[in-house]
Every structure is written in C-alpha cells, then in structure tokens.
C-alpha cells in the first residue's frame, strides 16, 4: 500500500481484454487499476494521476512502451514501471533500463503474481 491508500496502478496495453482482466483481478485484491490502450494515453494518464506503478506493454500503438516509459519516468520519477512483453525479455538487453524503477515481465502474465508484486509482497 502507498502512504495515501490503496496501491494505484495504470495498465497500458492495446489488448483491452488483457488490460480489463488484469484490472478486474487487481481490484479483487484491493489494487486500484485504470487502463488505457496506447503509449500516448499512458503518458497523458500518468502525467495527470500519481500512480504507484505503471504496467505497460512494450509493443504499443501511439508510442512504444520503451519511449512511453521514459516519458512517464521523466515526468514522474517516483513511479515504478513493469514492462510486459510477449517476446523473450532478452530482446531488451541492449535497452538501458533504470533498475531502480523498471522491471520486465514476460507474457502470459500471472495475475496473482502481478498483484503480489504490486503490493510489495514479492
């Protein structure tokens, strides 16, 4: 939990079924989650709302996840980012990521493990 209440999460994925399913699961676990479908919308939402976490797909329309992540962290450096990818995470090995604020998850996403991670239990 954050100091201001429940953990707040923004899910950015162009698959509305996946984003909605993750948000629904997280809500059952007491995590407040909003969803958007493009990188541009993710940057706008994160600028408007102080999220504890942004869970973002790497392959997005309207700005890929890496570019969007960098814009979010520039505006909100205290936000933590979990990048999701359907590819092996090794394809990001040449992409500089801030180890203090960014992690990579490989799809398919285990919603229970994601919830535990977001709540600081993993």
Short mmCIF file of N, CA and C in Angstrom, two decimals:
data_model
loop_
_atom_site.label_atom_id
_atom_site.label_comp_id
_atom_site.label_asym_id
_atom_site.label_seq_id
_atom_site.Cartn_x
_atom_site.Cartn_y
_atom_site.Cartn_z
N UNK A 1 0.82 -1.19 0.00
CA UNK A 1 0.00 0.00 0.00
C UNK A 1 0.86 1.25 0.00
N UNK A 2 0.39 2.25 -0.69
CA UNK A 2 1.09 3.52 -0.66
C UNK A 2 0.65 4.28 0.58
N UNK A 3 1.38 5.33 0.91
CA UNK A 3 1.06 6.11 2.11
C UNK A 3 -0.30 6.76 2.00
N UNK A 4 -0.80 6.95 0.77
CA UNK A 4 -2.07 7.64 0.59
C UNK A 4 -3.25 6.70 0.41
N UNK A 5 -3.07 5.41 0.60
CA UNK A 5 -4.19 4.48 0.48
C UNK A 5 -3.81 3.28 -0.36
N UNK A 6 -4.81 2.73 -1.07
CA UNK A 6 -4.54 1.54 -1.90
C UNK A 6 -3.49 1.83 -2.97
N UNK A 7 -2.82 0.78 -3.38
CA UNK A 7 -1.87 0.89 -4.47
C UNK A 7 -2.64 1.31 -5.73
N UNK A 8 -2.11 2.31 -6.45
CA UNK A 8 -2.73 2.81 -7.69
C UNK A 8 -1.87 2.37 -8.87
N UNK A 9 -2.52 1.74 -9.84
CA UNK A 9 -1.83 1.17 -10.98
C UNK A 9 -2.47 1.64 -12.28
N UNK A 10 -1.64 1.93 -13.25
CA UNK A 10 -2.10 2.20 -14.61
C UNK A 10 -1.64 1.04 -15.48
N UNK A 11 -2.58 0.40 -16.17
CA UNK A 11 -2.26 -0.69 -17.10
C UNK A 11 -2.37 -0.14 -18.51
N UNK A 12 -1.27 -0.24 -19.27
CA UNK A 12 -1.23 0.27 -20.64
C UNK A 12 -1.01 -0.91 -21.57
N UNK A 13 -2.07 -1.30 -22.29
CA UNK A 13 -1.97 -2.42 -23.21
C UNK A 13 -3.02 -2.24 -24.29
N UNK A 14 -2.65 -2.51 -25.54
CA UNK A 14 -3.59 -2.36 -26.65
C UNK A 14 -4.54 -3.55 -26.77
N UNK A 15 -4.42 -4.53 -25.91
CA UNK A 15 -5.37 -5.65 -25.85
C UNK A 15 -6.35 -5.34 -24.71
N UNK A 16 -7.55 -4.83 -25.05
CA UNK A 16 -8.48 -4.42 -23.99
C UNK A 16 -8.94 -5.58 -23.11
N UNK A 17 -8.97 -6.80 -23.67
CA UNK A 17 -9.38 -7.95 -22.86
C UNK A 17 -8.33 -8.24 -21.78
N UNK A 18 -7.05 -8.22 -22.17
CA UNK A 18 -5.98 -8.45 -21.19
C UNK A 18 -5.97 -7.35 -20.14
N UNK A 19 -5.99 -6.09 -20.58
CA UNK A 19 -5.94 -4.97 -19.64
C UNK A 19 -7.14 -5.02 -18.68
N UNK A 20 -8.32 -5.27 -19.22
CA UNK A 20 -9.52 -5.34 -18.38
C UNK A 20 -9.47 -6.51 -17.40
N UNK A 21 -9.00 -7.66 -17.86
CA UNK A 21 -8.89 -8.83 -16.97
C UNK A 21 -7.92 -8.57 -15.83
N UNK A 22 -6.76 -7.98 -16.16
CA UNK A 22 -5.79 -7.66 -15.11
C UNK A 22 -6.37 -6.65 -14.13
N UNK A 23 -7.03 -5.61 -14.64
CA UNK A 23 -7.63 -4.59 -13.76
C UNK A 23 -8.68 -5.20 -12.86
N UNK A 24 -9.53 -6.07 -13.42
CA UNK A 24 -10.57 -6.73 -12.61
C UNK A 24 -9.95 -7.60 -11.52
N UNK A 25 -8.93 -8.38 -11.87
CA UNK A 25 -8.28 -9.23 -10.88
C UNK A 25 -7.65 -8.38 -9.78
N UNK A 26 -6.94 -7.32 -10.17
CA UNK A 26 -6.28 -6.46 -9.18
C UNK A 26 -7.30 -5.80 -8.27
N UNK A 27 -8.45 -5.41 -8.81
CA UNK A 27 -9.49 -4.78 -7.99
C UNK A 27 -9.97 -5.74 -6.90
N UNK A 28 -10.09 -7.02 -7.24
CA UNK A 28 -10.50 -8.02 -6.24
C UNK A 28 -9.47 -8.13 -5.12
N UNK A 29 -8.24 -7.76 -5.43
CA UNK A 29 -7.14 -7.83 -4.47
C UNK A 29 -6.87 -6.48 -3.79
N UNK A 30 -7.75 -5.50 -4.00
CA UNK A 30 -7.61 -4.21 -3.34
C UNK A 30 -6.66 -3.23 -4.01
N UNK A 31 -6.31 -3.50 -5.28
CA UNK A 31 -5.42 -2.62 -6.04
C UNK A 31 -6.29 -1.81 -6.99
N UNK A 32 -6.20 -0.48 -6.94
CA UNK A 32 -6.97 0.39 -7.82
C UNK A 32 -6.25 0.49 -9.16
N UNK A 33 -6.90 0.03 -10.25
CA UNK A 33 -6.25 -0.01 -11.56
C UNK A 33 -7.09 0.70 -12.61
N UNK A 34 -6.43 1.55 -13.38
CA UNK A 34 -7.01 2.19 -14.56
C UNK A 34 -6.36 1.56 -15.78
N UNK A 35 -7.04 1.62 -16.93
CA UNK A 35 -6.48 1.07 -18.16
C UNK A 35 -6.57 2.08 -19.29
N UNK A 36 -5.57 2.05 -20.15
CA UNK A 36 -5.57 2.79 -21.41
C UNK A 36 -4.94 1.89 -22.47
N UNK A 37 -5.12 2.26 -23.76
CA UNK A 37 -4.70 1.36 -24.82
C UNK A 37 -3.52 1.78 -25.66
N UNK A 38 -3.00 3.01 -25.48
CA UNK A 38 -1.86 3.43 -26.29
C UNK A 38 -0.79 4.05 -25.41
N UNK A 39 0.42 4.11 -25.95
CA UNK A 39 1.52 4.75 -25.22
C UNK A 39 1.21 6.21 -24.93
N UNK A 40 0.65 6.91 -25.91
CA UNK A 40 0.32 8.33 -25.73
C UNK A 40 -0.68 8.51 -24.58
N UNK A 41 -1.71 7.67 -24.57
CA UNK A 41 -2.69 7.74 -23.48
C UNK A 41 -2.06 7.41 -22.13
N UNK A 42 -1.11 6.48 -22.14
CA UNK A 42 -0.41 6.13 -20.91
C UNK A 42 0.38 7.30 -20.35
N UNK A 43 1.09 8.01 -21.23
CA UNK A 43 1.87 9.17 -20.79
C UNK A 43 0.93 10.25 -20.25
N UNK A 44 -0.18 10.49 -20.95
CA UNK A 44 -1.14 11.51 -20.51
C UNK A 44 -1.76 11.14 -19.16
N UNK A 45 -2.16 9.88 -19.00
CA UNK A 45 -2.77 9.44 -17.74
C UNK A 45 -1.79 9.53 -16.58
N UNK A 46 -0.55 9.12 -16.83
CA UNK A 46 0.47 9.16 -15.77
C UNK A 46 0.83 10.59 -15.39
N UNK A 47 0.75 11.51 -16.34
CA UNK A 47 1.02 12.92 -16.03
C UNK A 47 -0.11 13.51 -15.19
N UNK A 48 -1.33 13.02 -15.39
CA UNK A 48 -2.49 13.56 -14.70
C UNK A 48 -2.72 12.94 -13.32
N UNK A 49 -2.24 11.74 -13.12
CA UNK A 49 -2.51 11.00 -11.88
C UNK A 49 -1.22 10.40 -11.35
N UNK A 50 -1.02 10.48 -10.05
CA UNK A 50 0.17 9.90 -9.42
C UNK A 50 -0.07 8.41 -9.17
N UNK A 51 0.41 7.58 -10.09
CA UNK A 51 0.30 6.13 -9.94
C UNK A 51 1.53 5.61 -9.21
N UNK A 52 1.33 4.57 -8.41
CA UNK A 52 2.46 3.89 -7.78
C UNK A 52 3.21 3.06 -8.81
N UNK A 53 2.46 2.43 -9.70
CA UNK A 53 3.01 1.55 -10.72
C UNK A 53 2.35 1.82 -12.07
N UNK A 54 3.11 1.63 -13.13
CA UNK A 54 2.57 1.56 -14.48
C UNK A 54 2.98 0.20 -15.03
N UNK A 55 1.99 -0.59 -15.45
CA UNK A 55 2.22 -1.89 -16.06
C UNK A 55 1.98 -1.68 -17.55
N UNK A 56 3.04 -1.77 -18.35
CA UNK A 56 2.97 -1.31 -19.74
C UNK A 56 3.51 -2.35 -20.71
N UNK A 57 2.73 -2.60 -21.77
CA UNK A 57 3.20 -3.46 -22.85
C UNK A 57 4.31 -2.75 -23.60
N UNK A 58 5.27 -3.48 -24.09
CA UNK A 58 6.36 -2.89 -24.86
C UNK A 58 5.89 -2.50 -26.26
N UNK A 59 5.08 -3.34 -26.88
CA UNK A 59 4.61 -3.07 -28.24
C UNK A 59 3.26 -2.38 -28.22
N UNK A 60 3.27 -1.06 -28.37
CA UNK A 60 2.04 -0.27 -28.28
C UNK A 60 1.89 0.66 -29.47
N UNK A 61 0.65 0.92 -29.88
CA UNK A 61 0.43 1.99 -30.85
C UNK A 61 0.52 3.34 -30.12
N UNK A 62 0.82 4.39 -30.83
CA UNK A 62 0.86 5.72 -30.22
C UNK A 62 2.07 5.91 -29.33
N UNK A 63 3.20 5.37 -29.69
CA UNK A 63 4.40 5.47 -28.86
C UNK A 63 4.67 4.13 -28.22
N UNK A 64 5.81 3.51 -28.54
CA UNK A 64 6.06 2.19 -27.97
C UNK A 64 6.29 2.28 -26.46
N UNK A 65 6.26 1.13 -25.82
CA UNK A 65 6.35 1.10 -24.36
C UNK A 65 7.64 1.66 -23.80
N UNK A 66 8.75 1.48 -24.50
CA UNK A 66 10.03 2.00 -24.01
C UNK A 66 10.01 3.53 -24.03
N UNK A 67 9.60 4.11 -25.17
CA UNK A 67 9.53 5.57 -25.27
C UNK A 67 8.54 6.13 -24.25
N UNK A 68 7.40 5.48 -24.13
CA UNK A 68 6.37 5.94 -23.19
C UNK A 68 6.86 5.83 -21.75
N UNK A 69 7.56 4.73 -21.43
CA UNK A 69 8.11 4.56 -20.09
C UNK A 69 9.07 5.70 -19.75
N UNK A 70 9.93 6.03 -20.70
CA UNK A 70 10.89 7.12 -20.47
C UNK A 70 10.18 8.45 -20.23
N UNK A 71 9.13 8.72 -20.99
CA UNK A 71 8.37 9.97 -20.80
C UNK A 71 7.68 9.98 -19.44
N UNK A 72 7.14 8.86 -19.03
CA UNK A 72 6.47 8.79 -17.72
C UNK A 72 7.48 9.00 -16.60
N UNK A 73 8.63 8.33 -16.68
CA UNK A 73 9.64 8.46 -15.63
C UNK A 73 10.25 9.85 -15.60
N UNK A 74 10.31 10.52 -16.75
CA UNK A 74 10.80 11.90 -16.76
C UNK A 74 9.84 12.82 -16.02
N UNK A 75 8.54 12.58 -16.19
CA UNK A 75 7.52 13.41 -15.55
C UNK A 75 7.26 13.00 -14.10
N UNK A 76 7.35 11.71 -13.83
CA UNK A 76 7.03 11.16 -12.51
C UNK A 76 8.11 10.16 -12.10
N UNK A 77 9.27 10.63 -11.66
CA UNK A 77 10.38 9.72 -11.38
C UNK A 77 10.14 8.74 -10.24
N UNK A 78 9.14 8.97 -9.40
CA UNK A 78 8.86 8.04 -8.30
C UNK A 78 7.98 6.86 -8.72
N UNK A 79 7.47 6.90 -9.94
CA UNK A 79 6.61 5.83 -10.42
C UNK A 79 7.47 4.62 -10.78
N UNK A 80 6.99 3.44 -10.41
CA UNK A 80 7.67 2.19 -10.79
C UNK A 80 6.99 1.66 -12.05
N UNK A 81 7.76 1.04 -12.94
CA UNK A 81 7.23 0.54 -14.20
C UNK A 81 7.53 -0.94 -14.33
N UNK A 82 6.50 -1.69 -14.70
CA UNK A 82 6.65 -3.09 -15.08
C UNK A 82 6.35 -3.16 -16.57
N UNK A 83 7.35 -3.47 -17.38
CA UNK A 83 7.15 -3.64 -18.82
C UNK A 83 6.72 -5.07 -19.09
N UNK A 84 5.69 -5.23 -19.92
CA UNK A 84 5.22 -6.55 -20.32
C UNK A 84 5.61 -6.79 -21.77
N UNK A 85 6.04 -8.00 -22.07
CA UNK A 85 6.36 -8.34 -23.45
C UNK A 85 5.97 -9.78 -23.75
N UNK A 86 5.51 -9.98 -24.97
CA UNK A 86 5.22 -11.33 -25.43
C UNK A 86 6.46 -12.01 -25.98
N UNK A 87 7.56 -11.28 -26.05
CA UNK A 87 8.84 -11.81 -26.53
C UNK A 87 9.71 -12.16 -25.32
N UNK A 88 10.80 -12.81 -25.58
CA UNK A 88 11.77 -13.07 -24.52
C UNK A 88 12.28 -11.73 -24.01
N UNK A 89 12.41 -11.59 -22.72
CA UNK A 89 12.92 -10.34 -22.14
C UNK A 89 14.34 -10.05 -22.60
N UNK A 90 15.03 -11.05 -23.15
CA UNK A 90 16.41 -10.84 -23.58
C UNK A 90 16.52 -9.85 -24.74
N UNK A 91 15.41 -9.65 -25.50
CA UNK A 91 15.49 -8.70 -26.60
C UNK A 91 15.67 -7.27 -26.10
N UNK A 92 15.46 -7.05 -24.82
CA UNK A 92 15.64 -5.72 -24.22
C UNK A 92 17.06 -5.53 -23.66
N UNK A 93 17.92 -6.51 -23.82
CA UNK A 93 19.24 -6.45 -23.19
C UNK A 93 20.06 -5.24 -23.62
N UNK A 94 19.84 -4.74 -24.83
CA UNK A 94 20.58 -3.57 -25.29
C UNK A 94 19.83 -2.26 -25.02
N UNK A 95 18.71 -2.35 -24.31
CA UNK A 95 17.91 -1.17 -23.98
C UNK A 95 18.22 -0.78 -22.55
N UNK A 96 18.78 0.41 -22.33
CA UNK A 96 19.08 0.82 -20.95
C UNK A 96 17.79 1.04 -20.16
N UNK A 97 17.65 0.30 -19.08
CA UNK A 97 16.51 0.43 -18.19
C UNK A 97 17.02 0.82 -16.81
N UNK A 98 16.28 1.64 -16.12
CA UNK A 98 16.66 2.04 -14.77
C UNK A 98 16.30 0.90 -13.82
N UNK A 99 17.28 0.18 -13.27
CA UNK A 99 16.97 -0.96 -12.41
C UNK A 99 16.23 -0.57 -11.14
N UNK A 100 16.28 0.69 -10.77
CA UNK A 100 15.56 1.13 -9.58
C UNK A 100 14.09 1.36 -9.81
N UNK A 101 13.68 1.50 -11.08
CA UNK A 101 12.29 1.83 -11.34
C UNK A 101 11.63 0.95 -12.39
N UNK A 102 12.37 0.08 -13.05
CA UNK A 102 11.82 -0.66 -14.17
C UNK A 102 12.13 -2.15 -14.06
N UNK A 103 11.10 -2.96 -14.31
CA UNK A 103 11.25 -4.40 -14.36
C UNK A 103 10.57 -4.91 -15.62
N UNK A 104 10.88 -6.12 -16.05
CA UNK A 104 10.29 -6.70 -17.25
C UNK A 104 9.59 -8.00 -16.88
N UNK A 105 8.33 -8.14 -17.36
CA UNK A 105 7.56 -9.35 -17.19
C UNK A 105 7.30 -9.96 -18.56
N UNK A 106 7.37 -11.27 -18.67
CA UNK A 106 7.09 -11.95 -19.92
C UNK A 106 5.66 -12.48 -19.89
N UNK A 107 4.92 -12.21 -20.98
CA UNK A 107 3.56 -12.72 -21.11
C UNK A 107 3.62 -14.21 -21.38
N UNK A 108 2.66 -15.00 -20.95
CA UNK A 108 1.43 -14.58 -20.29
C UNK A 108 1.69 -14.15 -18.84
N UNK A 109 0.94 -13.17 -18.41
CA UNK A 109 1.09 -12.61 -17.07
C UNK A 109 0.27 -13.42 -16.08
N UNK A 110 0.86 -13.79 -14.97
CA UNK A 110 0.16 -14.45 -13.87
C UNK A 110 -0.44 -13.35 -13.00
N UNK A 111 -1.77 -13.16 -13.03
CA UNK A 111 -2.37 -12.05 -12.28
C UNK A 111 -2.11 -12.10 -10.78
N UNK A 112 -2.06 -13.30 -10.20
CA UNK A 112 -1.81 -13.40 -8.76
C UNK A 112 -0.39 -12.94 -8.43
N UNK A 113 0.58 -13.35 -9.24
CA UNK A 113 1.97 -12.93 -9.01
C UNK A 113 2.11 -11.43 -9.24
N UNK A 114 1.42 -10.90 -10.26
CA UNK A 114 1.45 -9.46 -10.52
C UNK A 114 0.89 -8.70 -9.33
N UNK A 115 -0.22 -9.13 -8.80
CA UNK A 115 -0.82 -8.47 -7.64
C UNK A 115 0.11 -8.46 -6.44
N UNK A 116 0.73 -9.62 -6.17
CA UNK A 116 1.67 -9.69 -5.05
C UNK A 116 2.84 -8.73 -5.27
N UNK A 117 3.35 -8.66 -6.50
CA UNK A 117 4.47 -7.78 -6.81
C UNK A 117 4.10 -6.31 -6.62
N UNK A 118 2.93 -5.94 -7.10
CA UNK A 118 2.48 -4.55 -7.00
C UNK A 118 2.23 -4.13 -5.55
N UNK A 119 1.84 -5.09 -4.72
CA UNK A 119 1.59 -4.78 -3.31
C UNK A 119 2.84 -4.96 -2.46
N UNK A 120 3.97 -5.25 -3.10
CA UNK A 120 5.24 -5.35 -2.39
C UNK A 120 5.43 -6.64 -1.63
N UNK A 121 4.71 -7.68 -2.02
CA UNK A 121 4.81 -8.96 -1.34
C UNK A 121 5.78 -9.91 -2.02
N UNK A 122 6.32 -9.52 -3.19
CA UNK A 122 7.31 -10.33 -3.90
C UNK A 122 8.49 -9.48 -4.22
#
